[in-house]
PDB file of C-alpha atoms and ligand atoms in Angstrom:
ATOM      1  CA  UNK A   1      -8.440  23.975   7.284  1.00 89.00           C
ATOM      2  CA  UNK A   2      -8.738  21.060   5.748  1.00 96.00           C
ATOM      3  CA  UNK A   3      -5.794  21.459   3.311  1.00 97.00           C
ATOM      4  CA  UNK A   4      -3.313  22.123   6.149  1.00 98.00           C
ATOM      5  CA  UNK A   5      -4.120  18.989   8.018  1.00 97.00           C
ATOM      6  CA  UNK A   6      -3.656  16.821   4.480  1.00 98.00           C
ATOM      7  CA  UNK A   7      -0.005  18.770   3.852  1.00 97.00           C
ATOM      8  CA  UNK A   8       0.716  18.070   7.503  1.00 98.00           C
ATOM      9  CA  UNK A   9       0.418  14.555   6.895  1.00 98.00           C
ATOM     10  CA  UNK A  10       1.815  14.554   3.653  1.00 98.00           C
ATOM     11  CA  UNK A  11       4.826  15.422   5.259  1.00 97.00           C
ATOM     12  CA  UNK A  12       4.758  13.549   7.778  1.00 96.00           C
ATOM     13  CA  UNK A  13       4.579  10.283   5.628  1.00 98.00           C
ATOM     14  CA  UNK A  14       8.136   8.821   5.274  1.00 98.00           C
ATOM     15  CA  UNK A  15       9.118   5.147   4.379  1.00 98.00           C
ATOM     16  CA  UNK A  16      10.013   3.299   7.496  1.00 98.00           C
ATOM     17  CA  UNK A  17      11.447   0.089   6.995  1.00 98.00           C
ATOM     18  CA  UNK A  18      12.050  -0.736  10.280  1.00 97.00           C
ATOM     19  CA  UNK A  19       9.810  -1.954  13.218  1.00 98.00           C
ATOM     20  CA  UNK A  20       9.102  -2.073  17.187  1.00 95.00           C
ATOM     21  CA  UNK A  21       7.776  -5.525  18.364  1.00 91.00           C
ATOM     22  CA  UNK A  22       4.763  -3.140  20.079  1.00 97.00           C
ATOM     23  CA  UNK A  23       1.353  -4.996  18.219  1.00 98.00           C
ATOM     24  CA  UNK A  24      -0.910  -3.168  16.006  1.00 98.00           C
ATOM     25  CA  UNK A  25      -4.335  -3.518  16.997  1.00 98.00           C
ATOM     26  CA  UNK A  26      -7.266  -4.798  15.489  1.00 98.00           C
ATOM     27  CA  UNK A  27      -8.862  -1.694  15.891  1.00 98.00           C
ATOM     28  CA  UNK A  28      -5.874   0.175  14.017  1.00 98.00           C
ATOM     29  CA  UNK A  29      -6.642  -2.068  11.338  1.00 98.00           C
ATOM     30  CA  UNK A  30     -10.026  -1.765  10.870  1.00 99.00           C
ATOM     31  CA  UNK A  31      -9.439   2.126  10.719  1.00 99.00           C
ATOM     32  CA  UNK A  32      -7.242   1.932   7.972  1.00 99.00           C
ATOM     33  CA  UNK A  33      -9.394  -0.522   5.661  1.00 99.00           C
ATOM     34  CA  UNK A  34     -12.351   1.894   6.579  1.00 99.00           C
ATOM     35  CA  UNK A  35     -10.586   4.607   4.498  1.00 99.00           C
ATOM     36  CA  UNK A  36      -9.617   2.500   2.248  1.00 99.00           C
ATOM     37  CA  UNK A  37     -12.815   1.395   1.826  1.00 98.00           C
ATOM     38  CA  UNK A  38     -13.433   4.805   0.306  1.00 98.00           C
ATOM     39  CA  UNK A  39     -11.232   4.836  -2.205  1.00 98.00           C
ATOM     40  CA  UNK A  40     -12.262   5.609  -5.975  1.00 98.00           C
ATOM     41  CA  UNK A  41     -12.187   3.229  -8.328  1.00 99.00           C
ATOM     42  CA  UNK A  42     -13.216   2.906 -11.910  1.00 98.00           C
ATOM     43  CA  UNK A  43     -16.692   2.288 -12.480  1.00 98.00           C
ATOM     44  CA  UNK A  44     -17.274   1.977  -8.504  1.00 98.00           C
ATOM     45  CA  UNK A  45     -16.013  -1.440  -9.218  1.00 98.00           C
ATOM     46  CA  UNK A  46     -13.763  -1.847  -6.325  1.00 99.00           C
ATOM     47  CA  UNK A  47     -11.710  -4.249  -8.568  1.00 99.00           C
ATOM     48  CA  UNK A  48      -9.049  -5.133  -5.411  1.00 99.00           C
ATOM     49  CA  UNK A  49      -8.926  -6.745  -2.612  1.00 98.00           C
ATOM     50  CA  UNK A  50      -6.547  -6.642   0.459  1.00 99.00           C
ATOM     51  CA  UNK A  51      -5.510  -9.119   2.377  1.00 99.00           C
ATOM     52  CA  UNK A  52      -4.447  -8.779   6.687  1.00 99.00           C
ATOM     53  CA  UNK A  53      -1.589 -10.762   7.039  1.00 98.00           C
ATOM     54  CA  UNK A  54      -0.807 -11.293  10.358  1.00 98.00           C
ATOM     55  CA  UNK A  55       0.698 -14.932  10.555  1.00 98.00           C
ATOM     56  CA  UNK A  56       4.454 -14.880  11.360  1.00 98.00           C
ATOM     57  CA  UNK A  57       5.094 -18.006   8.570  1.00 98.00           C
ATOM     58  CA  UNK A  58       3.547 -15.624   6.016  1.00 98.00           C
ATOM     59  CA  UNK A  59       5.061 -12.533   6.438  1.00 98.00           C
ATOM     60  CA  UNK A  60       8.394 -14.688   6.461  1.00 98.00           C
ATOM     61  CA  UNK A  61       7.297 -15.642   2.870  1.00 98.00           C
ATOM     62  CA  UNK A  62       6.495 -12.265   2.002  1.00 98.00           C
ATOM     63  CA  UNK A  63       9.624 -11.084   2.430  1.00 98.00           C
ATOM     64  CA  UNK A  64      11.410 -13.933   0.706  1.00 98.00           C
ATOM     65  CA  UNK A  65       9.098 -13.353  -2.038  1.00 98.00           C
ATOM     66  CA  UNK A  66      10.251  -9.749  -2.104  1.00 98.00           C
ATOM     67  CA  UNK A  67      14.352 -10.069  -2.435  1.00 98.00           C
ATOM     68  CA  UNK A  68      14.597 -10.804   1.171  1.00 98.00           C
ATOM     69  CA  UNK A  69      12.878  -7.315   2.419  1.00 98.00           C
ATOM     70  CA  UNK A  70      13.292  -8.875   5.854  1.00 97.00           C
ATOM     71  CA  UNK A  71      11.551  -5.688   7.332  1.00 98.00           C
ATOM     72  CA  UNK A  72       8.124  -7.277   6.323  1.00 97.00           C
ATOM     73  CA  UNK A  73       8.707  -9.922   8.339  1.00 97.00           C
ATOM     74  CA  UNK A  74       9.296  -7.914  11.411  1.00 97.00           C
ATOM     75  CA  UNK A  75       6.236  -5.658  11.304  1.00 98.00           C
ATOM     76  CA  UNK A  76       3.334  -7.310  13.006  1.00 98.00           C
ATOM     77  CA  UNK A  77       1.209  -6.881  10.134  1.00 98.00           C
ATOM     78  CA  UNK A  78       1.017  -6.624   6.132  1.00 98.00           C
ATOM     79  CA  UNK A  79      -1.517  -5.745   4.170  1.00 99.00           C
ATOM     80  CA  UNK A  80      -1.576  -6.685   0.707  1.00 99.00           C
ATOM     81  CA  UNK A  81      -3.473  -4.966  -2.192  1.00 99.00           C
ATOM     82  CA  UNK A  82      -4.468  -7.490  -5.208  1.00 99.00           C
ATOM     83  CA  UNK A  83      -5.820  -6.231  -8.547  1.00 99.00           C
ATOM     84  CA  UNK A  84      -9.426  -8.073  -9.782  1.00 99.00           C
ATOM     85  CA  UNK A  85      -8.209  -7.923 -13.191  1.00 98.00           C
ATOM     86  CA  UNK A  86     -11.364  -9.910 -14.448  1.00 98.00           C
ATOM     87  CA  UNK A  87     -13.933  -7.639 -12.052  1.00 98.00           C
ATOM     88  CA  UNK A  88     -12.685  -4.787 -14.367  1.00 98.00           C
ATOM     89  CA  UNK A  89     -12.536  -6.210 -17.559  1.00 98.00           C
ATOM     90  CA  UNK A  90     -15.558  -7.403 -17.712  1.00 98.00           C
ATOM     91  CA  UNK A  91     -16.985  -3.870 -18.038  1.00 98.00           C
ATOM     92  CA  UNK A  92     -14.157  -2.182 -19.818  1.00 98.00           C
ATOM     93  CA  UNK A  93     -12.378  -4.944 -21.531  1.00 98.00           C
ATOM     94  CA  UNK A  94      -8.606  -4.847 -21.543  1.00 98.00           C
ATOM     95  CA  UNK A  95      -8.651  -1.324 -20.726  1.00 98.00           C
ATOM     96  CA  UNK A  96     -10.077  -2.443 -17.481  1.00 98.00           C
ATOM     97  CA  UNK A  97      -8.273  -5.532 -16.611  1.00 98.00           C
ATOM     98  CA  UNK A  98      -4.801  -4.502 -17.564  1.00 98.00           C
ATOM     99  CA  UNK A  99      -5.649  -0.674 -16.116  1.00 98.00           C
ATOM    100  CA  UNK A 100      -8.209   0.030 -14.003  1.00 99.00           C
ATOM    101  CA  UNK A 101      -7.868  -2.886 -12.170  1.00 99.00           C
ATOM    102  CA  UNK A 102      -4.139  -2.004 -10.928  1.00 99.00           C
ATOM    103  CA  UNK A 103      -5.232   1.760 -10.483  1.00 99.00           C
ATOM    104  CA  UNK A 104      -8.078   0.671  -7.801  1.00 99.00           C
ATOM    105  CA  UNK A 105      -5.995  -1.296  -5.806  1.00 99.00           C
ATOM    106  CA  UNK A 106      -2.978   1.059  -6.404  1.00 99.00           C
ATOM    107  CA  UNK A 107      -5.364   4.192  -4.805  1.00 99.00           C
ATOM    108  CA  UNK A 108      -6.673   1.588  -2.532  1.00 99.00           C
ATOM    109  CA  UNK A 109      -2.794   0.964  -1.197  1.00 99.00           C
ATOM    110  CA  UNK A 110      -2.107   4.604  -0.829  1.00 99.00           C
ATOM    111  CA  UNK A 111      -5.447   5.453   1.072  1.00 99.00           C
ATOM    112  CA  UNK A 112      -3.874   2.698   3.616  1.00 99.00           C
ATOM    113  CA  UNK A 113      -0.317   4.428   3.659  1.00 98.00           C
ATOM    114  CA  UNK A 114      -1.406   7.991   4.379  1.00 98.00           C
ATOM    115  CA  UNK A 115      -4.298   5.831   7.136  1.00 98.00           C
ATOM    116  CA  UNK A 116      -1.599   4.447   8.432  1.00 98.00           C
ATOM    117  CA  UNK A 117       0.626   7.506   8.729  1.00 98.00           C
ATOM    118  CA  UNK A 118      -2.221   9.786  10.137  1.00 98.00           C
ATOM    119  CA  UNK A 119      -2.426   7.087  13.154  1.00 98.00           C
ATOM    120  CA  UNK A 120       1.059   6.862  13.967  1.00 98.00           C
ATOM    121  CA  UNK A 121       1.965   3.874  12.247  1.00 98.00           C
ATOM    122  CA  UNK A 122       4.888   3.039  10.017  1.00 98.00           C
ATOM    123  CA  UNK A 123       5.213   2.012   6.773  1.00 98.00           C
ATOM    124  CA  UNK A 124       6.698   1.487   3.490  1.00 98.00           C
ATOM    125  CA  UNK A 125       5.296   0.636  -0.283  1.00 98.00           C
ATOM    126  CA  UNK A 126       6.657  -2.455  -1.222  1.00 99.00           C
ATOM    127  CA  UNK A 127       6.575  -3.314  -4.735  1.00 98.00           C
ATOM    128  CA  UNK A 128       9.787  -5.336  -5.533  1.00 99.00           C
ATOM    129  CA  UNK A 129       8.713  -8.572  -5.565  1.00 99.00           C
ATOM    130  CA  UNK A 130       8.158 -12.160  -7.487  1.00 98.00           C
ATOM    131  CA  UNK A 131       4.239 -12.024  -8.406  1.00 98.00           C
ATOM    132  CA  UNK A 132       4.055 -15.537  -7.839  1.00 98.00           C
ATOM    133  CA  UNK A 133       5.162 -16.263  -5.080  1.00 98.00           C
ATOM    134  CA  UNK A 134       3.116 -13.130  -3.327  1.00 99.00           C
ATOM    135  CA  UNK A 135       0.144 -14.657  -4.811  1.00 98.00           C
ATOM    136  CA  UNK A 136       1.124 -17.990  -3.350  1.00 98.00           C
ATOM    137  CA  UNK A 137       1.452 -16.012   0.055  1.00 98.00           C
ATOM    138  CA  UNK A 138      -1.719 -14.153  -0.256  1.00 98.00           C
ATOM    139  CA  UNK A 139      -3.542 -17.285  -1.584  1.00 98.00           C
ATOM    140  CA  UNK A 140      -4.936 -15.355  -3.970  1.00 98.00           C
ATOM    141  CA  UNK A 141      -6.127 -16.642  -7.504  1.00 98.00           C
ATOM    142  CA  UNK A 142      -4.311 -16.859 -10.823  1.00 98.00           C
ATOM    143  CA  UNK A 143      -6.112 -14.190 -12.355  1.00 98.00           C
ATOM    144  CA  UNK A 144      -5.584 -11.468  -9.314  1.00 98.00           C
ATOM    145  CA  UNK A 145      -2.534  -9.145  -8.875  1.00 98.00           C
ATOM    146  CA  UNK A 146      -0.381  -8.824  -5.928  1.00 98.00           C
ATOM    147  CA  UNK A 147       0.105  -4.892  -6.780  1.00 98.00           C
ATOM    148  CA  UNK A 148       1.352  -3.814  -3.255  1.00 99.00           C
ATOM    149  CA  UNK A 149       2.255  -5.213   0.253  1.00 99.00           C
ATOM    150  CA  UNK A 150       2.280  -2.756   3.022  1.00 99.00           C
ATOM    151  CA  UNK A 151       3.763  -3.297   6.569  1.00 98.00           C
ATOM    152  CA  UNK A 152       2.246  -2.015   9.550  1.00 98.00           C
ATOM    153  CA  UNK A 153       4.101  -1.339  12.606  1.00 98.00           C
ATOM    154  CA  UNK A 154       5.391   1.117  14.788  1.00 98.00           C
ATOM    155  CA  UNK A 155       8.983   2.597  13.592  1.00 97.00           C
ATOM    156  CA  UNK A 156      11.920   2.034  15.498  1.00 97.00           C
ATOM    157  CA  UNK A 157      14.242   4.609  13.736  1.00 94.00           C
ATOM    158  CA  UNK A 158      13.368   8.083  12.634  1.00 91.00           C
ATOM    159  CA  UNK A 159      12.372   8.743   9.055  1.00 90.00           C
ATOM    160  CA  UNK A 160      14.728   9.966   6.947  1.00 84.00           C
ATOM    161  CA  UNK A 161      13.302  12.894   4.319  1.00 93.00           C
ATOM    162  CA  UNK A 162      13.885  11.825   0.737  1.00 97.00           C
ATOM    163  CA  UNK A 163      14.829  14.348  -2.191  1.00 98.00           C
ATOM    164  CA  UNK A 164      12.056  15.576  -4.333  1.00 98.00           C
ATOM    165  CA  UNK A 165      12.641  16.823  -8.108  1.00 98.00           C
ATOM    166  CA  UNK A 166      11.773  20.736  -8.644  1.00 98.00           C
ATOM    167  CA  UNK A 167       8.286  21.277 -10.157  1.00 98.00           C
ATOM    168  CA  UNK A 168       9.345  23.043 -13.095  1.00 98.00           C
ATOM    169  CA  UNK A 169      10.532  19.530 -13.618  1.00 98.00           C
ATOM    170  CA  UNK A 170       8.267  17.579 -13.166  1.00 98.00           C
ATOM    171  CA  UNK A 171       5.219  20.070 -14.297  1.00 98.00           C
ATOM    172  CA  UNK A 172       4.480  21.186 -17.935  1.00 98.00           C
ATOM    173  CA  UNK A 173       2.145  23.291 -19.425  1.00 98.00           C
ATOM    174  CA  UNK A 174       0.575  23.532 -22.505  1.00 98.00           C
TER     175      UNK A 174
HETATM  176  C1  FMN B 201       5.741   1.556  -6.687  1.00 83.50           C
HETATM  177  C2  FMN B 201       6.684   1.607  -5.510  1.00 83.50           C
HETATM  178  C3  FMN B 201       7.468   0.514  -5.213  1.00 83.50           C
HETATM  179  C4  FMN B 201       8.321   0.536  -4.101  1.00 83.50           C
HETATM  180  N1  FMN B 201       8.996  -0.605  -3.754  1.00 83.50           N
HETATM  181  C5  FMN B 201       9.777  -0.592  -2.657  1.00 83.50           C
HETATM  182  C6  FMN B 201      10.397  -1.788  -2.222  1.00 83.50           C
HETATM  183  O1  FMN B 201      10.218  -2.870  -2.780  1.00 83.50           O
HETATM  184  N2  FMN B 201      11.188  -1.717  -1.111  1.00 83.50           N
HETATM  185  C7  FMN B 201      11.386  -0.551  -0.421  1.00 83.50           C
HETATM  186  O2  FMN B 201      12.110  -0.576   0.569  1.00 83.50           O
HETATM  187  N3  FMN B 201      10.791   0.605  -0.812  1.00 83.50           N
HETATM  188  C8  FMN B 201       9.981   0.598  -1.895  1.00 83.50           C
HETATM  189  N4  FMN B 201       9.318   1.744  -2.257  1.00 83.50           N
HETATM  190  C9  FMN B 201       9.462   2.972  -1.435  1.00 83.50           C
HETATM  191  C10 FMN B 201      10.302   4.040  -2.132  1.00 83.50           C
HETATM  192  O3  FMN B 201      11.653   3.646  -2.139  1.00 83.50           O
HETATM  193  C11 FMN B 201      10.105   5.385  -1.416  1.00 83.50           C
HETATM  194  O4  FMN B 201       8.744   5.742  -1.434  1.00 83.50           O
HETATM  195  C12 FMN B 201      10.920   6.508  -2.077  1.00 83.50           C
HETATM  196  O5  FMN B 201      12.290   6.262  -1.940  1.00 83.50           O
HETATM  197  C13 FMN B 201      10.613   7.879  -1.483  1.00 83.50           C
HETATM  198  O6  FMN B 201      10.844   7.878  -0.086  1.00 83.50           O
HETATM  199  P1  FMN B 201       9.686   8.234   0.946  1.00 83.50           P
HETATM  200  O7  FMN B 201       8.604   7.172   0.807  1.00 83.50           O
HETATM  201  O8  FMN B 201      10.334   8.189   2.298  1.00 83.50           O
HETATM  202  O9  FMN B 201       9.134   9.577   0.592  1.00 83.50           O
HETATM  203  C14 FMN B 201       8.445   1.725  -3.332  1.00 83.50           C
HETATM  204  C15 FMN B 201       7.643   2.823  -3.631  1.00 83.50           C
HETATM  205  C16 FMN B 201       6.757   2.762  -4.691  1.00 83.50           C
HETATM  206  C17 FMN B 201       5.846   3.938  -4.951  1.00 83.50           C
END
């Protein structure tokens, strides 16, 4: 069943924010952008883009960007997920660029993290961070948005299981 195999790896998806030196292949890479490459996005726009970092001096500048998240700088690899504000926008206006634009790479990022969990890997969202200087890192343009970096590794410590709030909480019905 299809449904059992997603809430098996729902589960199994913890935030790891510590790493192995062991590499991450190429090939483990490529697997994860081809799901993301399915992702949905508004209009089919594909308004993001995401950038493999795998240079030591930038993931060192990724996690100074981000408060000193050393972690990111010990996992072979980051991916980062930018926003094409002005892809969006110019089909849906501001709806698109300040929106749609975040949601596709958003999706796009999460694809990667459950990817990345179904092949063994560890990871952790990380969105605390100074735009700028991500973008600086990333080399991306002005106009894009560093929405997401991801670090890929293999996890040296055993996930810990995080607290979820009841349903009836945070369902409603009308
Ligand atoms: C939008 C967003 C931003 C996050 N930013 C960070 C971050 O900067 N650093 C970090 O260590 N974890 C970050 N996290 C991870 C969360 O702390 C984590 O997902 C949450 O505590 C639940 O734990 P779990 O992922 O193990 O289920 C972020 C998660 C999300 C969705």
């Amino acid at each position: 069943m299809v449904f059992n195999n997603l809430q098996e790896l729902v589960k199994k998806r913890h935030s790891i924010r510590a790493f192995n030196q062991e590499p991450v292949t190429d090939e483990l890479v490529t697997k994860i952008l081809e799901v993301v490459q399915t992702a949905p996005t508004a209009g089919n726009l594909q308004a993001y883009e995401v950038v493999v970092v795998k240079d030591p001096e930038v993931r060192q500048k990724l996690a100074r960007a981000a408060l000193g998240q050393s972690f990111l700088a010990t996992a072979p690899v980051v991916l980062g997920f930018v926003a094409l504000p002005v892809t969006s926008g110019q089909r849906y206006g501001a709806r698109g660029a300040q929106l749609y634009s975040i949601q596709d790479a958003t999706i796009a990022a999460t694809y990667a993290m459950l990817a990345a969990t179904a092949l063994g890997l560890a990871t952790t969202w990380v969105g605390a961070f100074h735009e700028d200087e991500v973008r600086a890192a990333l080399n991306a343009e002005a106009n894009q948005v560093p929405v997401a970096l991801l670090p890929l590794g293999y996890g040296a410590v055993e996930p810990q299981p995080t607290p979820r709030r009841p349903l009836d909480e945070i369902v409603r019905e009308l």
